[in-house]
Tab-separated table of C-alpha atoms and ligand atoms in Angstrom:
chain	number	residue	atom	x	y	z
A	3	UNK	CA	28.488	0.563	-18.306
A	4	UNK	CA	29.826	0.159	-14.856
A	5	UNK	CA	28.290	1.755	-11.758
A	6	UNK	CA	28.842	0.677	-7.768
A	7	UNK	CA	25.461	0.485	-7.421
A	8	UNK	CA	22.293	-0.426	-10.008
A	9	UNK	CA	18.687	0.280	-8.041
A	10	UNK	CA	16.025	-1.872	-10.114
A	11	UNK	CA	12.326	-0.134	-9.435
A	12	UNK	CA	11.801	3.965	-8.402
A	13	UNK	CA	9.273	3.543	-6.130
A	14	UNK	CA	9.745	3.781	-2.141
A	15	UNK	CA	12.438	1.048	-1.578
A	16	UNK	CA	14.414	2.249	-4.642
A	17	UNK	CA	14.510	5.841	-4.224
A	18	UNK	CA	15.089	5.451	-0.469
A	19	UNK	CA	17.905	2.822	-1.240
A	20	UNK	CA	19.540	5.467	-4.247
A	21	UNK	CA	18.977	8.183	-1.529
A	22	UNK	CA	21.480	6.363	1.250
A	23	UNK	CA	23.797	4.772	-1.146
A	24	UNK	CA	24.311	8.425	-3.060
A	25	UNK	CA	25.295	9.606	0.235
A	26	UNK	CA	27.275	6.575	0.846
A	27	UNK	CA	29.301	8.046	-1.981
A	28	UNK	CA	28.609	5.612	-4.347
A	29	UNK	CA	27.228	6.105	-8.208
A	30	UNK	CA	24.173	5.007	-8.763
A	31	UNK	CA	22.117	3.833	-11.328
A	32	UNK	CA	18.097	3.697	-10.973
A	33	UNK	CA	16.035	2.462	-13.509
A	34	UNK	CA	12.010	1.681	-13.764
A	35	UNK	CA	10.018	0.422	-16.716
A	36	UNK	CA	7.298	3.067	-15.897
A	37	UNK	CA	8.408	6.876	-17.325
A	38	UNK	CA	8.054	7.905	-14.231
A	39	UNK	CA	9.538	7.534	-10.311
A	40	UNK	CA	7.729	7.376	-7.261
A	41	UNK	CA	6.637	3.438	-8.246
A	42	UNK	CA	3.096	3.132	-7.053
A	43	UNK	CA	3.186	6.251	-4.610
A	44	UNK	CA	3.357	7.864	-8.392
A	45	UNK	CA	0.845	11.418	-8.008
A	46	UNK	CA	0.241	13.772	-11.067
A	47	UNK	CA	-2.054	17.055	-11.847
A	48	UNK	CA	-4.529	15.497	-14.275
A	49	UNK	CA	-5.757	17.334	-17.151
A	50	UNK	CA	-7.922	19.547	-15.238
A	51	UNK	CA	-5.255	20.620	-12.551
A	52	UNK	CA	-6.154	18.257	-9.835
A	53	UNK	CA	-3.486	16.223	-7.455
A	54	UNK	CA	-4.145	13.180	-7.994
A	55	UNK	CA	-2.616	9.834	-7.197
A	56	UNK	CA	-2.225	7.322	-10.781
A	57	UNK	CA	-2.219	4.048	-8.754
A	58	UNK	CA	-4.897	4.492	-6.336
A	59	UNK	CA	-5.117	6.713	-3.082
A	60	UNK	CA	-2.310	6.823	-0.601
A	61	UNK	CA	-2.595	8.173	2.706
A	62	UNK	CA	0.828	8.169	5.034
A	63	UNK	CA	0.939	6.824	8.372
A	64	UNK	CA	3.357	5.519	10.439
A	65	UNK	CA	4.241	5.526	14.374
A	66	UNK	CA	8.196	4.892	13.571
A	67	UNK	CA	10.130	8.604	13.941
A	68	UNK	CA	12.624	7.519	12.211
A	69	UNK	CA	10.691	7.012	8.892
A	70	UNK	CA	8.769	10.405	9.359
A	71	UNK	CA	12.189	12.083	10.254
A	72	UNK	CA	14.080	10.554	7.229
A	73	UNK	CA	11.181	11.974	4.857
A	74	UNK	CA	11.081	14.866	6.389
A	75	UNK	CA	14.449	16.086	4.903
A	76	UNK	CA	12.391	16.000	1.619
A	77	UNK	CA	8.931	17.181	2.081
A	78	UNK	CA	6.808	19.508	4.202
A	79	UNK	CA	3.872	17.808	5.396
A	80	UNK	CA	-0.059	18.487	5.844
A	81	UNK	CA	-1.696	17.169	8.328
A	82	UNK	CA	-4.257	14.593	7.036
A	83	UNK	CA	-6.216	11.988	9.020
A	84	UNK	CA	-8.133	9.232	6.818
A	85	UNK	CA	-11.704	8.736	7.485
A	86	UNK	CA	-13.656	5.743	5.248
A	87	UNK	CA	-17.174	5.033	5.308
A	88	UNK	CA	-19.133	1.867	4.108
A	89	UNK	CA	-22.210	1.845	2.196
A	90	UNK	CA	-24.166	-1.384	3.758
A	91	UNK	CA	-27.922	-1.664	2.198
A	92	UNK	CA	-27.806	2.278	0.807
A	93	UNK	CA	-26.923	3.748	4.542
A	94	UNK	CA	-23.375	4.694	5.339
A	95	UNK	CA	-21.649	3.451	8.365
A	96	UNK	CA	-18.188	4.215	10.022
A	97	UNK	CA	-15.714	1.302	8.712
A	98	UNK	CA	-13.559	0.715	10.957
A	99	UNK	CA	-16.629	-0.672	12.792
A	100	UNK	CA	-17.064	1.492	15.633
A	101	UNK	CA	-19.929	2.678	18.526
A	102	UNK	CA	-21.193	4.782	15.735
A	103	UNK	CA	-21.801	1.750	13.255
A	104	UNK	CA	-23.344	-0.322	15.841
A	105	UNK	CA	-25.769	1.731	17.047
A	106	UNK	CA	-26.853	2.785	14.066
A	107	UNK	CA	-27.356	-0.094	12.501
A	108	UNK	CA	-28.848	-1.741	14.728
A	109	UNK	CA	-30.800	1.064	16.316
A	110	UNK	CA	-29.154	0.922	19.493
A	111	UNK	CA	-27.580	3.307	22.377
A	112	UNK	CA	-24.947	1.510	23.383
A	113	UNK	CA	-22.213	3.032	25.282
A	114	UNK	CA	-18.184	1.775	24.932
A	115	UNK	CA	-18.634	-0.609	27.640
A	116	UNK	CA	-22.187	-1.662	25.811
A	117	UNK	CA	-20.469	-1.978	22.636
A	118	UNK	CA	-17.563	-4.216	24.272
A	119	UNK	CA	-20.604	-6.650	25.630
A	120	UNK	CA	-22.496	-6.560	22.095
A	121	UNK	CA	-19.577	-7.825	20.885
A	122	UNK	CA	-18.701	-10.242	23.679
A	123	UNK	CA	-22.251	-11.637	22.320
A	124	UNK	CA	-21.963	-12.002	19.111
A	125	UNK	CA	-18.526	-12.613	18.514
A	126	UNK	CA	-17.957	-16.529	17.299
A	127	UNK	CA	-14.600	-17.335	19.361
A	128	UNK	CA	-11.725	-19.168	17.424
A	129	UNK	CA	-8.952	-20.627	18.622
A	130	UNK	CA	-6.252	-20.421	17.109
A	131	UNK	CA	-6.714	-17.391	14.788
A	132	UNK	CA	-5.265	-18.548	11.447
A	133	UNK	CA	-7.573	-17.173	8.141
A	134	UNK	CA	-9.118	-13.739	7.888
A	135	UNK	CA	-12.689	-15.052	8.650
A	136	UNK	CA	-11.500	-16.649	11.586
A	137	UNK	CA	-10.177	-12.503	12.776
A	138	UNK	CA	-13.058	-11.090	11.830
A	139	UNK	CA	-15.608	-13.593	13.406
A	140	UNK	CA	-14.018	-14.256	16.515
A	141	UNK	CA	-14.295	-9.700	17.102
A	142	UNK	CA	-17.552	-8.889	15.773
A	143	UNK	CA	-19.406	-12.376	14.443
A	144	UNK	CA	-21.294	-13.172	11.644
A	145	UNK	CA	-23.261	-10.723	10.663
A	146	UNK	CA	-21.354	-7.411	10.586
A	147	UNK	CA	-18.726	-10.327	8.799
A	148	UNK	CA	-21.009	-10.685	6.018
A	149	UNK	CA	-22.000	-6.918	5.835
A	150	UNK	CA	-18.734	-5.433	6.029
A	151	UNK	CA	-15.916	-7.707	4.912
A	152	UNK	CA	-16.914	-10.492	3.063
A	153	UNK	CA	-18.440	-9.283	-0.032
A	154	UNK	CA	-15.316	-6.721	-0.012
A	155	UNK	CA	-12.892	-9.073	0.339
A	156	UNK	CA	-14.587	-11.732	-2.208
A	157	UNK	CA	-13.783	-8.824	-5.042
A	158	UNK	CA	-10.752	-7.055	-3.642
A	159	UNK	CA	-8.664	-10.739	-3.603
A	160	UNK	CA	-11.308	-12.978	-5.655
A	161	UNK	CA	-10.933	-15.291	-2.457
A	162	UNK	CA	-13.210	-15.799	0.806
A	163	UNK	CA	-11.991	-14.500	4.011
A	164	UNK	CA	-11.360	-18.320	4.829
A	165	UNK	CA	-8.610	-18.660	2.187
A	166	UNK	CA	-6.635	-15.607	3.368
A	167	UNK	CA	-3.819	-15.460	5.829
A	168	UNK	CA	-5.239	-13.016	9.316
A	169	UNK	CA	-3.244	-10.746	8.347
A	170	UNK	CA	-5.447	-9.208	5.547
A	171	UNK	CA	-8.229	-8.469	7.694
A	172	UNK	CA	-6.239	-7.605	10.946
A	173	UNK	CA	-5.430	-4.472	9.591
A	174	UNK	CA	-8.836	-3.053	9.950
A	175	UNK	CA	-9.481	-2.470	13.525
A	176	UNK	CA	-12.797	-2.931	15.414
A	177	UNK	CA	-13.660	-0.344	17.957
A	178	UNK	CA	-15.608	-0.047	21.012
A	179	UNK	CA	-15.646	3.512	21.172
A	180	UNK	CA	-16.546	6.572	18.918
A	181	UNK	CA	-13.056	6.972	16.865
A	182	UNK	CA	-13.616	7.009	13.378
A	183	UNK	CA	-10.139	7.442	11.856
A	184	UNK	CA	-8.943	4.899	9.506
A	185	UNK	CA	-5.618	5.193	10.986
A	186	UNK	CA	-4.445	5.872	14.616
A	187	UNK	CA	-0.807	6.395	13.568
A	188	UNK	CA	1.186	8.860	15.613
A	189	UNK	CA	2.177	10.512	12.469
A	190	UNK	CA	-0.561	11.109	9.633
A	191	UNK	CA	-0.068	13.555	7.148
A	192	UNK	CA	0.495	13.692	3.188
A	193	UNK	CA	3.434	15.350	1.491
A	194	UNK	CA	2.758	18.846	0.882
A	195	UNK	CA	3.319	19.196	-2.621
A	196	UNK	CA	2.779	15.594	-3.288
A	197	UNK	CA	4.500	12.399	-3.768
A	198	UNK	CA	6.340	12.647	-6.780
A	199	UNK	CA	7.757	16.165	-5.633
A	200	UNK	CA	9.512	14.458	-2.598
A	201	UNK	CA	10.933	11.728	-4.876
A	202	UNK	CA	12.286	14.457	-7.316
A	203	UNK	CA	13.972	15.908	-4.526
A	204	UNK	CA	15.537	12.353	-2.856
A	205	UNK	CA	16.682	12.111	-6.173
A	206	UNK	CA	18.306	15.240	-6.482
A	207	UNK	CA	21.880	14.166	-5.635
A	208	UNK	CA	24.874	14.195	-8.484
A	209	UNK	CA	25.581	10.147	-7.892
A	210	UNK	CA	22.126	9.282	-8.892
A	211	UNK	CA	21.530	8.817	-12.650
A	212	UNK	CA	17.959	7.859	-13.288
A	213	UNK	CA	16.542	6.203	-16.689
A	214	UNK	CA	13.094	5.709	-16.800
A	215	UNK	CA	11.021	3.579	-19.976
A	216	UNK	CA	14.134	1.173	-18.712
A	217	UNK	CA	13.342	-2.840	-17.891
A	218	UNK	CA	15.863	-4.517	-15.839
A	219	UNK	CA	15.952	-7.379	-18.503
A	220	UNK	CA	16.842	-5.645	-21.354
A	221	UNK	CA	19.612	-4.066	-18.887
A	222	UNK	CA	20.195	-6.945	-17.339
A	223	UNK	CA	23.753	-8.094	-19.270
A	224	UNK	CA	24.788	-4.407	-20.670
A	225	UNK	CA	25.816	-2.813	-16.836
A	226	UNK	CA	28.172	-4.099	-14.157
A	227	UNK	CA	27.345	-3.207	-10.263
A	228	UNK	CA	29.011	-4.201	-7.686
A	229	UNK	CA	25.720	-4.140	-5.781
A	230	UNK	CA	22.076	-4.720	-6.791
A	231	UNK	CA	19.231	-3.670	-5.218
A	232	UNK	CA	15.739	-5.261	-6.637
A	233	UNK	CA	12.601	-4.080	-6.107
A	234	UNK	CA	10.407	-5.603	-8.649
A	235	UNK	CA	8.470	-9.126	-8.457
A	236	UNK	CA	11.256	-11.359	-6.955
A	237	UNK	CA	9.723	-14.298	-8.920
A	238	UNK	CA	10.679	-12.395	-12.513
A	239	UNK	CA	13.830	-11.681	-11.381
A	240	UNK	CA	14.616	-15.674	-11.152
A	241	UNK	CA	12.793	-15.996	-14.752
A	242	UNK	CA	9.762	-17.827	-12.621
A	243	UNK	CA	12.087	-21.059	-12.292
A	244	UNK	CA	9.891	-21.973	-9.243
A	245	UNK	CA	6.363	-21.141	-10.798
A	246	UNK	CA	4.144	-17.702	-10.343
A	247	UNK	CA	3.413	-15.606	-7.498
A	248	UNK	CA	0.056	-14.462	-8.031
A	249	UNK	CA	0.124	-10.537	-7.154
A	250	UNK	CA	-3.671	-8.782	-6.876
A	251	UNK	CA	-3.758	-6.496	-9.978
A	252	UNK	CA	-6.322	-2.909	-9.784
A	253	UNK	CA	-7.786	-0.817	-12.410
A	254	UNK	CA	-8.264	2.281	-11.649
A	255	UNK	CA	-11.074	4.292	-12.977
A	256	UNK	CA	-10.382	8.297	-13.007
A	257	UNK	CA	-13.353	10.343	-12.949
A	258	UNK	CA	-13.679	14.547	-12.953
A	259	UNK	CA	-16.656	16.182	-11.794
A	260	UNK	CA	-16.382	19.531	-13.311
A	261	UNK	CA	-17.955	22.249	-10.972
A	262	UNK	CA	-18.800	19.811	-7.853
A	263	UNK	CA	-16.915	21.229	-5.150
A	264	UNK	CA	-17.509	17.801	-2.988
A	265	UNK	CA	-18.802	14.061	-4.481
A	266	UNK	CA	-18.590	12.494	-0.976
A	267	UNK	CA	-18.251	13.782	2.130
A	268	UNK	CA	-14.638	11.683	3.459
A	269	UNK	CA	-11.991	11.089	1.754
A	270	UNK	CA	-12.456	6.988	0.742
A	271	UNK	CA	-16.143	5.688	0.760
A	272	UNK	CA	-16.362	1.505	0.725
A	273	UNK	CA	-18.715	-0.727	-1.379
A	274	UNK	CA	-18.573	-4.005	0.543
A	275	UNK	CA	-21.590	-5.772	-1.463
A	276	UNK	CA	-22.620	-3.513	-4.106
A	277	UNK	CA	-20.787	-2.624	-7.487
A	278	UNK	CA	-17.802	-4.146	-9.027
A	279	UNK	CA	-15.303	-1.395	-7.235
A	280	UNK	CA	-14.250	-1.786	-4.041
A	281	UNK	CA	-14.461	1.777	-2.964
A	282	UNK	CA	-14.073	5.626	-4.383
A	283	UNK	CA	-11.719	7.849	-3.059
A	284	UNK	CA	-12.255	11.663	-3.940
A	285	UNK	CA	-8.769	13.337	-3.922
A	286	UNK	CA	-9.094	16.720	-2.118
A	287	UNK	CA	-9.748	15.686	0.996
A	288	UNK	CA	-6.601	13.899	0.648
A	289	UNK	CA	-4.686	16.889	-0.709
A	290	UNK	CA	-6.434	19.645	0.505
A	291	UNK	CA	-5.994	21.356	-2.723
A	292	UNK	CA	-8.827	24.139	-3.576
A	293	UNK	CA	-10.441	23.812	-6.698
A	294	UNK	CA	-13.773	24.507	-8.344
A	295	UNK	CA	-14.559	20.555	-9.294
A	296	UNK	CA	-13.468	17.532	-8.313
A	297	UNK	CA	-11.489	14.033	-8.879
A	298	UNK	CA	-12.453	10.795	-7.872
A	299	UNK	CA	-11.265	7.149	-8.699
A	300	UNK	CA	-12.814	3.956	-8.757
A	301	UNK	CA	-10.896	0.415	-7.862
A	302	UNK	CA	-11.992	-2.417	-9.470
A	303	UNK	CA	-9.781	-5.629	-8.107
A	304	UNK	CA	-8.658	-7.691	-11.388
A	305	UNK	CA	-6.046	-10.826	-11.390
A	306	UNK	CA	-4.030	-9.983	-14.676
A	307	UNK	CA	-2.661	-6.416	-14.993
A	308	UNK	CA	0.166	-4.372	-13.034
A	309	UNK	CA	0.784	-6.020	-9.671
A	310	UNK	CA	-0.078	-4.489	-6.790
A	311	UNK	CA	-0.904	-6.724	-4.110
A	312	UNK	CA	0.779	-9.895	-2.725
A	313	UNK	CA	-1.823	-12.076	-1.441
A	314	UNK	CA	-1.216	-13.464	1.863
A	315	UNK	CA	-1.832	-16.874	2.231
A	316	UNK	CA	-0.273	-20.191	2.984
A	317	UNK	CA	0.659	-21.465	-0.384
A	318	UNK	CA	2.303	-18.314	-1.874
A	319	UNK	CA	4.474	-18.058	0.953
A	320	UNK	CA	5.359	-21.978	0.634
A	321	UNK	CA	6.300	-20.699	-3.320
A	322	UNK	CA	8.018	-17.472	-1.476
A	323	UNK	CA	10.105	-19.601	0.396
A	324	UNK	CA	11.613	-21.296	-2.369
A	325	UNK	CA	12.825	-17.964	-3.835
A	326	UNK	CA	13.976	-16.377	-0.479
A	327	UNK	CA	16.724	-19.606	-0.812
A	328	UNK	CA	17.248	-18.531	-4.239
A	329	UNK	CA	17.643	-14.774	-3.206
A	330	UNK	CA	19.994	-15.694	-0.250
A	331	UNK	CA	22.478	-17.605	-2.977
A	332	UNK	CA	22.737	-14.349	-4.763
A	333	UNK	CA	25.616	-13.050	-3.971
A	334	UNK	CA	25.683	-8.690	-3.618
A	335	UNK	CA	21.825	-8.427	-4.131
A	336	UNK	CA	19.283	-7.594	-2.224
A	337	UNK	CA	15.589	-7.873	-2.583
A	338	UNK	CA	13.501	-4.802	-0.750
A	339	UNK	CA	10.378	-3.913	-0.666
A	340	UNK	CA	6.641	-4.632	-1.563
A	341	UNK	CA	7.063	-6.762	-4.159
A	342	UNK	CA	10.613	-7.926	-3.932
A	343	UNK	CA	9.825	-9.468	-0.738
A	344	UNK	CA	6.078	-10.578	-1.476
A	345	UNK	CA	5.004	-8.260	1.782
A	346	UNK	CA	1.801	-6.441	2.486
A	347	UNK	CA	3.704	-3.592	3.659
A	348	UNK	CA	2.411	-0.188	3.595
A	349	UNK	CA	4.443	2.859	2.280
A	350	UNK	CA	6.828	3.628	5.867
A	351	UNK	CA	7.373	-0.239	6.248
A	352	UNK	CA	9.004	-0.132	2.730
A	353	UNK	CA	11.250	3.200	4.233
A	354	UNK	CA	12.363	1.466	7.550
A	355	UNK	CA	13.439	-1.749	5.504
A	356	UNK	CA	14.921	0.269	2.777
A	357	UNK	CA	17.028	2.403	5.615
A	358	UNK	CA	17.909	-0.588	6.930
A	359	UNK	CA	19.139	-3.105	4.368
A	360	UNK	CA	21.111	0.330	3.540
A	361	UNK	CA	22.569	0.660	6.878
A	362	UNK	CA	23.561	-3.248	6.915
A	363	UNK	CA	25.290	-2.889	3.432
A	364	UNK	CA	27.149	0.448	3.945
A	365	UNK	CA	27.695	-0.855	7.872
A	366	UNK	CA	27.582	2.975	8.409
A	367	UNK	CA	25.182	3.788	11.560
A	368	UNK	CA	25.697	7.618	10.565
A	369	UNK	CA	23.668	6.861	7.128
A	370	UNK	CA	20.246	6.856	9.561
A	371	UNK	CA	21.669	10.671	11.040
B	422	LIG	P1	6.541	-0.099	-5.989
B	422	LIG	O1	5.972	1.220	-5.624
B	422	LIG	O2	5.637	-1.119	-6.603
B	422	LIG	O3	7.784	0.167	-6.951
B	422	LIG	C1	8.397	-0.868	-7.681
B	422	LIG	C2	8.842	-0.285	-9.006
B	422	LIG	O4	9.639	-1.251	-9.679
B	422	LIG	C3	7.691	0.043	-9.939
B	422	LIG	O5	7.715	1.413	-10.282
B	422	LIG	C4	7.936	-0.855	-11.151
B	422	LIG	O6	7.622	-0.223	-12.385
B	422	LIG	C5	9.419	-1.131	-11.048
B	422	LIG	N1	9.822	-2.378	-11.702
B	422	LIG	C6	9.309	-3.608	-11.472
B	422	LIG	N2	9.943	-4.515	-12.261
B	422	LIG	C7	10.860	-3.844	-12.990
B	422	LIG	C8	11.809	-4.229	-13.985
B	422	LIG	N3	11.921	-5.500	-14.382
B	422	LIG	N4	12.583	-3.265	-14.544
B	422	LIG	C9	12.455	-1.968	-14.155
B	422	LIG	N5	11.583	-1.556	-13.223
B	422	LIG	C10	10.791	-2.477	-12.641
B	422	LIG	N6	0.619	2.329	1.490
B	422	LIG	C11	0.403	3.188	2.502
B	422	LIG	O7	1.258	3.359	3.373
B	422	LIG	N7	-0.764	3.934	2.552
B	422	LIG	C12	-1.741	3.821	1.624
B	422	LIG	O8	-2.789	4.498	1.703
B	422	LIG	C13	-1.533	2.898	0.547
B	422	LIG	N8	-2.483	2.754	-0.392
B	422	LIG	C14	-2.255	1.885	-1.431
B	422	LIG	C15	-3.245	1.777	-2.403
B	422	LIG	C16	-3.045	0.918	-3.477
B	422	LIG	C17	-4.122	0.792	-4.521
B	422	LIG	C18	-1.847	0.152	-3.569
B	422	LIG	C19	-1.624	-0.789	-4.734
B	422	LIG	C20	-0.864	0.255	-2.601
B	422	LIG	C21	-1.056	1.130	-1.514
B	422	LIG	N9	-0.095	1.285	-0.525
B	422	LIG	C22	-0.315	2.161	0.509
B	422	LIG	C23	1.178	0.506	-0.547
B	422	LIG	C24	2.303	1.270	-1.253
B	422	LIG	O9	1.942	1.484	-2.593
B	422	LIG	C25	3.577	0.431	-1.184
B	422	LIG	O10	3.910	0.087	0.144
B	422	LIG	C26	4.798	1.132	-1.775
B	422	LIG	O11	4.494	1.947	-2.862
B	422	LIG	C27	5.770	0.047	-2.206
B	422	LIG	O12	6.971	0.618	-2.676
B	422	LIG	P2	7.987	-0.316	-3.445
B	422	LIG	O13	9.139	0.541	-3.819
B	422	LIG	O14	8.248	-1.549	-2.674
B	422	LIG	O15	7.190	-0.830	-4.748
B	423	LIG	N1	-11.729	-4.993	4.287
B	423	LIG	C1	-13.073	-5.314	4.180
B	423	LIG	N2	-13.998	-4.308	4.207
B	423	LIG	C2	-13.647	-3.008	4.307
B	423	LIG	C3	-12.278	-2.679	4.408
B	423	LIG	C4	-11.344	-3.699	4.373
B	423	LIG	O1	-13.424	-6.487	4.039
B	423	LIG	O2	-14.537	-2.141	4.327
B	423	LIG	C5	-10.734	-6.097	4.254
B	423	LIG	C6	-10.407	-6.496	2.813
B	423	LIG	O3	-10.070	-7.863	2.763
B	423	LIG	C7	-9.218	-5.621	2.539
B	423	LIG	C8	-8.467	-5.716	3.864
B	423	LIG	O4	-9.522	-5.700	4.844
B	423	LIG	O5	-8.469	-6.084	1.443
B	423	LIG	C9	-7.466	-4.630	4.147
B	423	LIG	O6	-8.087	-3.365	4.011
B	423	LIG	P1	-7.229	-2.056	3.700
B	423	LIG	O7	-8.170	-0.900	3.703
B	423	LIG	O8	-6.072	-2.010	4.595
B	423	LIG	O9	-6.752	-2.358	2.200
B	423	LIG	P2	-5.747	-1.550	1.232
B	423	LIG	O10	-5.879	-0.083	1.544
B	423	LIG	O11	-4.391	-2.105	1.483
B	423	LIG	O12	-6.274	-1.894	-0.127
């Protein structure tokens, strides 16, 4: 079989990527192992009618107006803005840390300027800021460290802060005042009917042919493309010639409460030191839906399994390296997205560098219009 262009992976980067190239004009050809698209953005009804996401919650943010533009032209949105809460000794606290969680749990009234000298105090400086520890003690010190992130992070990544690039922790914020949103993204809102609805309809377009239940080895020899994009683990696509990647697996326990209109009262609640999951997230505040019960699920962090997660960290990106030199040599593919290029990226930093590997291949500025 010969198409112009064969799209390896359905989730963000692919669809996005078969999306521009369709309207490039060229045939495509997008395939995932999974018997579904939507990768890990994947959301279904379960079997008693509730929206919920397969792979673990996801909530879209993003401050670029591009990527909320682009996805606009295949969704209506609801508005949505994340809240989280921690459960530190059987009391639940704002995460990110706030005013709230400092006064409370320390039985204080301080005020934002208070809060900004509390932490002046306790805050361990570090110089230069290299490891997640080294983030999160040089903001708020040792012990909101040990009652909010380190216990997490020991099960989410099966590391200590101290062996994980800042990265991983820098995307939780510390606050001095009373905002308790997750996010503060210009743009926060779900897809109205749901992930795998906007897919279907990005995929709508007579160029793309898509065959699911489909691995890219088994395909591998049998179709000729005169481009390839790859989306999948970029160390199986070079048959692991330079060793493993690790990538932080999940599972993800799915729970329905039958006739509980609520099981928590935000949408993700976080168990830093207690349990073996990291954190439940209950579904409709998510999606807003209305129904009589409810749907939770339950992450427990595991290292074999489906990979989800690169992890961050000085010697993966040594082995990362190694393949990006690999993946420059390859001549007409291109490696996007989460796992293809070993990022921590979030769902609209896998659009932007989808749109624009697609601009820089088509070299057709009217493709972002
Ligand atoms: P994926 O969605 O992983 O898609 C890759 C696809 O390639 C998969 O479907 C896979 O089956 C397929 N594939 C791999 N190898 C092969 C092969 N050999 N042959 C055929 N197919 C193959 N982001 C946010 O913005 N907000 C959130 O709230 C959020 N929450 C998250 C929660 C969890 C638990 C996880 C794991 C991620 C979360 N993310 C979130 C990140 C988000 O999932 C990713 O940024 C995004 O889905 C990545 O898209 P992608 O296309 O790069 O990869
Ligand atoms: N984190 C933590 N405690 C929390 C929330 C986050 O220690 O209550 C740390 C942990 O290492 C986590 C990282 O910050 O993996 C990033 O958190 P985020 O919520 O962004 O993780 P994701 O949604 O990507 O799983």
């Amino acid at each position: 079989m010969r198409v112009d262009v064969l799209i390896v992976g359905a989730g963000f980067a692919g669809a996005v990527l078969a999306e521009r190239s369709a309207s490039a004009g060229k045939s495509v050809l997008l395939i995932d192992k999974r018997e579904h698209v939507g990768g890990n953005a994947y959301d279904e009804l379960d079997k008693d009618g509730l929206l919920v996401h397969r792979y673990g919650p996801h909530i879209f943010h993003t401050n670029s107006a591009l990527v909320s533009d682009y996805l606009s032209r295949f969704t209506d949105w609801r508005s949505y803005e994340h809240r989280v809460l921690a459960v530190v000794e059987g009391e639940h606290y704002p995460i990110p840390i706030n005013q709230t969680t400092v006064n409370r749990l320390y039985g204080l009234d301080l005020d934002e300027a208070g809060v900004a000298a509390f932490f002046e105090r306790v805050r361990e400086p570090r110089d230069p800021v290299k490891t997640s520890e080294d983030v999160v003690l040089n903001s708020v010190g040792r012990d909101l460290c040990d009652k909010f992130f380190r216990g997490y992070t020991r099960k989410q990544w099966g590391l200590d802060l101290s062996q994980l690039s800042a990265q991983v922790a820098a995307r939780v914020p510390v606050r001095t005042n009373t905002d308790d949103r997750y996010f503060t993204d210009s743009f926060q809102k779900m897809p109205a009917e749901g992930y795998t609805k906007m897919f279907d309809r990005m995929l709508q377009h007579p160029n793309i042919r898509v065959e699911l239940g489909a691995d890219f080895e088994a395909l591998r020899d049998r179709v000729t493309w005169d481009r390839l994009f790859y989306t999948g683990p970029i160390d199986e696509y070079f048959r692991f010639r330079h060793g493993k990647l690790p990538y932080r697996s999940l599972r993800f326990e799915h729970e329905h409460r039958v006739g509980v209109d609520r099981f928590q009262s935000v949408g993700t609640v976080n168990y830093p030191n207690d349990h073996d999951f990291t954190r439940i997230t209950e579904f409709k505040h998510l999606t807003g839906q209305q129904h009589p019960g409810t749907s939770i699920v339950r992450e427990y962090p595991q290292a074999e399994g489906d990979p989800y997660y690169p992890i961050p960290r000085p010697e993966n990106q040594e082995v990362l390296r190694r393949y990006d030199v690999l993946a420059k040599a390859e001549r007409s593919v291109f490696f996007v997205g989460r796992l293809a290029q070993y990022r921590y990226y979030n769902m609209d930093q896998v659009v932007a560098a989808s749109l624009k590997i697609g601009e820089t291949v088509f070299h057709d500025p009217t493709l972002l219009m």
